[in-house]
PDB file of C-alpha atoms in Angstrom:
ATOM      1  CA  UNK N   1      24.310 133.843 104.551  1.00  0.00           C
ATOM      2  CA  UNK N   2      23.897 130.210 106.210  1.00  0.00           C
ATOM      3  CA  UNK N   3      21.308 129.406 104.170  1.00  0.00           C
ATOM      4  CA  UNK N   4      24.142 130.321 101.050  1.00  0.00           C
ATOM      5  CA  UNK N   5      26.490 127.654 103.008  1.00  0.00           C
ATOM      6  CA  UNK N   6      24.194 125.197 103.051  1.00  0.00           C
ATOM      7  CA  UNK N   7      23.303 125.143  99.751  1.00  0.00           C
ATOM      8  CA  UNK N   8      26.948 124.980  98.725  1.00  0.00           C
ATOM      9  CA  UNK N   9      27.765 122.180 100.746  1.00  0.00           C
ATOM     10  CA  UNK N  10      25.005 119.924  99.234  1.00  0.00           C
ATOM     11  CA  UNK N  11      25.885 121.160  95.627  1.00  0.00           C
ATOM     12  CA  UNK N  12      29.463 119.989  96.344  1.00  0.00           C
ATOM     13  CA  UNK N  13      28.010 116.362  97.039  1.00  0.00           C
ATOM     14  CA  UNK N  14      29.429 114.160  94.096  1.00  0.00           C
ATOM     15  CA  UNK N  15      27.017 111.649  92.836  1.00  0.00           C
ATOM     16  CA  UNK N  16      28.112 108.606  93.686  1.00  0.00           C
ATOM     17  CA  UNK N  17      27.510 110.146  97.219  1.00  0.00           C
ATOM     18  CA  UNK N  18      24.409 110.891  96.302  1.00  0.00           C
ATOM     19  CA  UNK N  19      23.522 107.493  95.280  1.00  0.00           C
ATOM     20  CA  UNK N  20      25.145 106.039  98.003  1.00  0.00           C
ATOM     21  CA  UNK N  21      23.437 108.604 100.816  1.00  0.00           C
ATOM     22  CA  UNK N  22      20.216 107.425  98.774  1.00  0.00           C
ATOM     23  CA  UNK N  23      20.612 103.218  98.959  1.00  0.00           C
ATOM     24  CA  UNK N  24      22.400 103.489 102.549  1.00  0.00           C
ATOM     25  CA  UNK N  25      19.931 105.501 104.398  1.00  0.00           C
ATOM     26  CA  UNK N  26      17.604 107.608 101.629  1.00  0.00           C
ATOM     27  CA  UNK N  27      14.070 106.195 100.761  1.00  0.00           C
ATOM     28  CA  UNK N  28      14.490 106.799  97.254  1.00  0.00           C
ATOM     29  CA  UNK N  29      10.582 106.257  97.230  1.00  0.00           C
ATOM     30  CA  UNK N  30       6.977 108.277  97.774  1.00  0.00           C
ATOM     31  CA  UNK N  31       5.731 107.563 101.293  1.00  0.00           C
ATOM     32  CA  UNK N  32       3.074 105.037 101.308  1.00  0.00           C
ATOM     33  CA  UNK N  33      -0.367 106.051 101.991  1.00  0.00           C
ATOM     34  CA  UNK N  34      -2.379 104.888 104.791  1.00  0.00           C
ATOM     35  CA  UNK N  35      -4.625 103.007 102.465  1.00  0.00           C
ATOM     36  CA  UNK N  36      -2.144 100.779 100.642  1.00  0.00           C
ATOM     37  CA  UNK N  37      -0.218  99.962 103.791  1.00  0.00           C
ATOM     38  CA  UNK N  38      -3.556  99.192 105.423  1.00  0.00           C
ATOM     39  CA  UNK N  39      -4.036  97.077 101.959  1.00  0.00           C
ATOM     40  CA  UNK N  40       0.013  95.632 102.385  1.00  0.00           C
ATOM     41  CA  UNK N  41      -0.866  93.944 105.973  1.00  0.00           C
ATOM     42  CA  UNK N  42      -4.516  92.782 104.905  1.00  0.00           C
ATOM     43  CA  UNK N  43      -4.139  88.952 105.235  1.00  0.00           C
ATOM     44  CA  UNK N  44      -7.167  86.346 104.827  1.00  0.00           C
ATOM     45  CA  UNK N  45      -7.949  84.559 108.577  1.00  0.00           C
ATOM     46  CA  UNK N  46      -8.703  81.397 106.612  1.00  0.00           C
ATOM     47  CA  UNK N  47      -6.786  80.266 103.834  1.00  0.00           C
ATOM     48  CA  UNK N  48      -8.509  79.729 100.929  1.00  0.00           C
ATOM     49  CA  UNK N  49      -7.762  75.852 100.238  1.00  0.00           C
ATOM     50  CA  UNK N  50      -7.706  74.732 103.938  1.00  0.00           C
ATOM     51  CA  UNK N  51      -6.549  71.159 103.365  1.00  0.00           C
ATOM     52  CA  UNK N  52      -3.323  72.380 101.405  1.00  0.00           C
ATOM     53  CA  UNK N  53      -2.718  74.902 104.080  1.00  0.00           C
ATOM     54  CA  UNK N  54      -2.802  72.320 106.971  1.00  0.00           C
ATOM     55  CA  UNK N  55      -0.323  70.109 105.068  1.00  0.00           C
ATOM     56  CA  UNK N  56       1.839  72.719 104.678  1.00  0.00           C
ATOM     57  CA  UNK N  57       2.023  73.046 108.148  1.00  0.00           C
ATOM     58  CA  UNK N  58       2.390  69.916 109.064  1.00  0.00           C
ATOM     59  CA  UNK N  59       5.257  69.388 106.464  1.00  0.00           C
ATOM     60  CA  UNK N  60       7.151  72.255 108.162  1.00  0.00           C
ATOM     61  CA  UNK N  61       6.196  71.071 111.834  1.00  0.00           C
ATOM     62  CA  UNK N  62       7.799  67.586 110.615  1.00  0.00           C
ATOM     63  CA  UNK N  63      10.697  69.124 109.302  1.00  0.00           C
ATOM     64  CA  UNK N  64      11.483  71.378 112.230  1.00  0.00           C
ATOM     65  CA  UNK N  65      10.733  67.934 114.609  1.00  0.00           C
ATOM     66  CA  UNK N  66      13.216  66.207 112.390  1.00  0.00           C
ATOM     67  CA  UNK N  67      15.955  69.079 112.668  1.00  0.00           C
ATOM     68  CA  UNK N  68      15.427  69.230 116.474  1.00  0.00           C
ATOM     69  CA  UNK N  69      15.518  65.131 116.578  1.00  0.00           C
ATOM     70  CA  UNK N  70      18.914  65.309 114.219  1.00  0.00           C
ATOM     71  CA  UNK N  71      20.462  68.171 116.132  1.00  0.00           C
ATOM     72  CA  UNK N  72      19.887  66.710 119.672  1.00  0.00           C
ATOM     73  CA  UNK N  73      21.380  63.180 118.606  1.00  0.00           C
ATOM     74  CA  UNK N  74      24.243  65.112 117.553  1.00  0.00           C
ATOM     75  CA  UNK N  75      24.980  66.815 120.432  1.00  0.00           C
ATOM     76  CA  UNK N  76      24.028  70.485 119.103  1.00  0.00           C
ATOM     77  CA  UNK N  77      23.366  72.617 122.375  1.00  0.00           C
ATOM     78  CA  UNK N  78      20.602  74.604 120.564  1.00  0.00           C
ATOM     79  CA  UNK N  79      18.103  71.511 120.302  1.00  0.00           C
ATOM     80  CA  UNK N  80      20.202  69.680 123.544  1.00  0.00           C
ATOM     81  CA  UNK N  81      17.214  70.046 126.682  1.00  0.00           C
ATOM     82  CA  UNK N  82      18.414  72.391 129.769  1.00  0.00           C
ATOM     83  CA  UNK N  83      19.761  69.204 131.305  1.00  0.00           C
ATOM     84  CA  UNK N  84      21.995  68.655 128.628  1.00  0.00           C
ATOM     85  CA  UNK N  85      23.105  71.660 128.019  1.00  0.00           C
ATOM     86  CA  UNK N  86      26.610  72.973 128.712  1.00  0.00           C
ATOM     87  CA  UNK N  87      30.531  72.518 128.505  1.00  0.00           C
ATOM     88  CA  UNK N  88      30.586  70.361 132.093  1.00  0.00           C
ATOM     89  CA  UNK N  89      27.655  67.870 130.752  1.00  0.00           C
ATOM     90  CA  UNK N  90      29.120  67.717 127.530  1.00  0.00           C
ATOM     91  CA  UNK N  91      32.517  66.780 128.903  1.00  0.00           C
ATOM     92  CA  UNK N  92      30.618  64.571 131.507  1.00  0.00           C
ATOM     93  CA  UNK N  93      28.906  62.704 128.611  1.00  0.00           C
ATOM     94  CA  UNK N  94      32.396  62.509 126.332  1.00  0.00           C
ATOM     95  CA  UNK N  95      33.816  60.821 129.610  1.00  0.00           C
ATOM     96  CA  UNK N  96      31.254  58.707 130.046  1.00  0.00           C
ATOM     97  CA  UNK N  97      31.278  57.688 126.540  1.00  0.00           C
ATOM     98  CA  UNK N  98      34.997  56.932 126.354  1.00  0.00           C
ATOM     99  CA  UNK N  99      34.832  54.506 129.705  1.00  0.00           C
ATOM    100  CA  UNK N 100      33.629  50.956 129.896  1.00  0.00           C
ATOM    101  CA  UNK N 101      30.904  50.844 132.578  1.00  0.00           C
ATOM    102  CA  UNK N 102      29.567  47.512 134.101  1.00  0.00           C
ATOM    103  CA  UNK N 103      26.037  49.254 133.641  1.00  0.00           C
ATOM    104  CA  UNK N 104      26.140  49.029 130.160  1.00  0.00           C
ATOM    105  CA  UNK N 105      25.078  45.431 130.030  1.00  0.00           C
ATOM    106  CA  UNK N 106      22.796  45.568 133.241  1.00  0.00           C
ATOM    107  CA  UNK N 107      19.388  45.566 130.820  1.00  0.00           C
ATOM    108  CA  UNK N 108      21.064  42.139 128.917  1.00  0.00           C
ATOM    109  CA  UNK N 109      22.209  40.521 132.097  1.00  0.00           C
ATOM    110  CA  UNK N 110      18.196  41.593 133.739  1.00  0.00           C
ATOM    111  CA  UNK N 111      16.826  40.204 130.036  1.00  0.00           C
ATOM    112  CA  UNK N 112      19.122  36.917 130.965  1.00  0.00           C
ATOM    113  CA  UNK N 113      17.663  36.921 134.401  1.00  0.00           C
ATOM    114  CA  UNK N 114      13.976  36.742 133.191  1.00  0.00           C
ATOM    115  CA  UNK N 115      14.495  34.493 130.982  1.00  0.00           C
ATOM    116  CA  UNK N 116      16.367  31.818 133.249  1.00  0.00           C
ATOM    117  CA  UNK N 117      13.446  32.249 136.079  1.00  0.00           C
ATOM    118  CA  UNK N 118      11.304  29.964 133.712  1.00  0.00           C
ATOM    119  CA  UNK N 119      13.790  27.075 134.007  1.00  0.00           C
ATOM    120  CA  UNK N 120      11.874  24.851 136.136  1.00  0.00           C
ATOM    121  CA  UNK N 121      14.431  24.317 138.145  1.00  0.00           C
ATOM    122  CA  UNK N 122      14.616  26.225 141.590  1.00  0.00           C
ATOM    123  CA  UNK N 123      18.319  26.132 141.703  1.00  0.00           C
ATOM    124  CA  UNK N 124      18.942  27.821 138.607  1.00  0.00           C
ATOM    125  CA  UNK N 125      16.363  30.891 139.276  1.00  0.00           C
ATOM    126  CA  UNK N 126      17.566  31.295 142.871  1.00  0.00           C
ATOM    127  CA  UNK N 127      21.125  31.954 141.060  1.00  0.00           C
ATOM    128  CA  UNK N 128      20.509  34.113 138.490  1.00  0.00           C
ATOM    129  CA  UNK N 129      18.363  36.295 141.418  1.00  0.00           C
ATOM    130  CA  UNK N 130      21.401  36.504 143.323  1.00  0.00           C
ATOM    131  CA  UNK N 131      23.997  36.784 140.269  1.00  0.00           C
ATOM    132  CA  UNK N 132      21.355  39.521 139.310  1.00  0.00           C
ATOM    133  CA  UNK N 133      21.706  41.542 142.516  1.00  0.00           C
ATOM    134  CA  UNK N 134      25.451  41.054 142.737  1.00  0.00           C
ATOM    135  CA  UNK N 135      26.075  42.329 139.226  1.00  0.00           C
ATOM    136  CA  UNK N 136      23.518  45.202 140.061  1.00  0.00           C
ATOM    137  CA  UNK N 137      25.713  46.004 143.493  1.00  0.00           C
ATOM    138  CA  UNK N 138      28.658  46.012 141.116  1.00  0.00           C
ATOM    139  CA  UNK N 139      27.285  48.633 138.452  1.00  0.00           C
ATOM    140  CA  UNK N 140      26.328  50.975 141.510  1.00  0.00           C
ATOM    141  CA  UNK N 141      29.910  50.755 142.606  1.00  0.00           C
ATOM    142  CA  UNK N 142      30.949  51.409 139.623  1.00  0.00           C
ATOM    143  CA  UNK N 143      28.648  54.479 139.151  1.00  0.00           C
ATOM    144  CA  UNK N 144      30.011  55.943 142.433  1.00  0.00           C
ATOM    145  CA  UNK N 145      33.669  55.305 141.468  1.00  0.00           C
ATOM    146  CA  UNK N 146      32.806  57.243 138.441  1.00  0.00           C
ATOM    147  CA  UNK N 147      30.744  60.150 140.389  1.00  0.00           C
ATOM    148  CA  UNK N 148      33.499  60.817 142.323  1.00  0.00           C
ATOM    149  CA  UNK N 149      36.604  60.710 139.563  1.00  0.00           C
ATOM    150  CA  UNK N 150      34.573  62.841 137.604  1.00  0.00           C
ATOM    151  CA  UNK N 151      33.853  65.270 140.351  1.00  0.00           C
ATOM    152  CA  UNK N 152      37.616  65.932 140.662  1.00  0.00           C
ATOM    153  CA  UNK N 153      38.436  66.154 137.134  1.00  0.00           C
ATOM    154  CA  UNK N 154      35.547  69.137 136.750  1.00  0.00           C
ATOM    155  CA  UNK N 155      36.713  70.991 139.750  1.00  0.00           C
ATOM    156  CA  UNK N 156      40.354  70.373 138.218  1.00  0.00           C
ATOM    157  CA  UNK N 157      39.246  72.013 135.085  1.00  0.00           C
ATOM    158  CA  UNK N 158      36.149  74.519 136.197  1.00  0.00           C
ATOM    159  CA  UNK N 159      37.345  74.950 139.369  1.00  0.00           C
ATOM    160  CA  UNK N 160      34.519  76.466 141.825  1.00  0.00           C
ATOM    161  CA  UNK N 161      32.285  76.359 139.266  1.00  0.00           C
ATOM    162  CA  UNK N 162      31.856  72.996 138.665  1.00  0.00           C
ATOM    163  CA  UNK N 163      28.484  71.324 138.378  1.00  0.00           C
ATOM    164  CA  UNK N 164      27.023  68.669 140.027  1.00  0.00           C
ATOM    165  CA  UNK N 165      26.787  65.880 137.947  1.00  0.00           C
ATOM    166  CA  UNK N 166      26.951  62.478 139.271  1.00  0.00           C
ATOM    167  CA  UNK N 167      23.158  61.602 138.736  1.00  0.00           C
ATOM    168  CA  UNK N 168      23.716  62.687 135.139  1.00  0.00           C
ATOM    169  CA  UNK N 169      26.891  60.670 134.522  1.00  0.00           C
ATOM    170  CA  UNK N 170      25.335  57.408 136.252  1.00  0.00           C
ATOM    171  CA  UNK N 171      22.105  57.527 134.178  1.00  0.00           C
ATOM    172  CA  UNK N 172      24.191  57.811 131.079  1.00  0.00           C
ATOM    173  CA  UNK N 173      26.713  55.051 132.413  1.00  0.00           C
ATOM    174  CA  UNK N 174      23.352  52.698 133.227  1.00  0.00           C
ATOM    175  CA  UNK N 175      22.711  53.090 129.292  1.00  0.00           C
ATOM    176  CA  UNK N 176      23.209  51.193 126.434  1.00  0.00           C
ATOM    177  CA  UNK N 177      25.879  52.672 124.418  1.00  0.00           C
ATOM    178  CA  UNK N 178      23.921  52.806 121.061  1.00  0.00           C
ATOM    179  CA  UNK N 179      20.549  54.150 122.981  1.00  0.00           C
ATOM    180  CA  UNK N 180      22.037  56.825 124.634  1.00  0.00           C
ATOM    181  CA  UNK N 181      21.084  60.415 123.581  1.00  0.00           C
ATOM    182  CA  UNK N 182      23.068  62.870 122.337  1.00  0.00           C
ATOM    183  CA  UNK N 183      24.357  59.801 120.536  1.00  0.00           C
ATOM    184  CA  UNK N 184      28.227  59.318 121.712  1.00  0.00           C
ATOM    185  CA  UNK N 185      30.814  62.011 119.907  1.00  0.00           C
ATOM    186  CA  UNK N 186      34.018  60.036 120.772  1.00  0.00           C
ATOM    187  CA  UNK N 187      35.045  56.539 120.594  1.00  0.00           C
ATOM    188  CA  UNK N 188      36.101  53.700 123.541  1.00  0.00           C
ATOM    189  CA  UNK N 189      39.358  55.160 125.107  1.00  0.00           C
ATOM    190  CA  UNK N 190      39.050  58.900 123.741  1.00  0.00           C
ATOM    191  CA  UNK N 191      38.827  60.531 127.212  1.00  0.00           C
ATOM    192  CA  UNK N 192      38.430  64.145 126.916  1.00  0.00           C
ATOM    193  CA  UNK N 193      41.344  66.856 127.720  1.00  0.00           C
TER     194      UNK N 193
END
């Protein structure tokens, strides 16, 4: 008797069921035998035109390098290192990027510096030393102001969970705008919310 009510409940099937029971989760094909799935992972170790293969690879090695370079320098968090990962460093480098900071122009003003201690006179290189070191105490200073507002505005915003990131803002701050990577996502003034 069950075996009755079986077979009239798979008679009863439509077939559009049927087709669909077959594509969703139905083979619809013979099992495979050992030998031609043995055959269906058979790969050579060594390609058979070597040369073509390696430049092959290194065209796709380039192009993945060139992906990563594009997606780091646009701020993308999958190709962004650990460091730079993260909603607090990301808001940490939008701030920094929106501020003026004296340490922007520290590498010109050093550049400045070298090139003034050939002046023969003694005078002149004994100034630009000390205008050097005062402009340098001035760009710490500045780094430290911006440690600590940024400090407040993360644990106004994360709360507890805010990072420590003053090293990382003052190393971007020290930067040259256009050499700074991720490049900058927001312009002068555009502090973020």
């Amino acid at each position: 008797m069950a075996k009755q009510q079986k077979t009239e409940q798979t008679s009863t099937e439509t077939l559009d069921e049927t087709q669909e029971r077959l594509k969703s989760g139905g083979k619809g094909v013979p099992t495979p035998t050992r030998a031609e799935q043995e055959a269906a992972r058979k790969r050579p170790l060594v390609p058979s035109d070597r040369k073509e293969a390696a430049k092959q690879a290194r065209a796709k090695a380039a192009e993945a390098r060139e992906r990563a370079r594009v997606g780091m320098a646009m701020g993308d968090d999958k190709y962004l290192p650990a460091r730079d990962r993260g909603p607090q460093k990301k808001f940490v480098r939008d701030y920094v990027d929106a501020r003026f900071s004296i340490g922007e122009i520290l590498i010109p003003v050093m550049f400045l510096v070298i090139i003034l201690t050939f002046v023969p006179s003694a005078e002149v290189q004994a100034i630009s030393i000390l205008v050097l070191w005062a402009f340098f105490a001035v760009a710490v200073l500045d780094c430290i102001i911006l440690g600590y507002l940024l400090t407040k505005k993360l644990r106004a915003k994360y709360g507890d969970k805010a990072e420590r990131v003053r090293w990382y803002a003052a190393m971007r701050a020290l930067q040259l705008r256009p050499l700074r990577l991720p490049k900058p996502q927001v312009k002068r003034g555009q502090y973020p919310a």
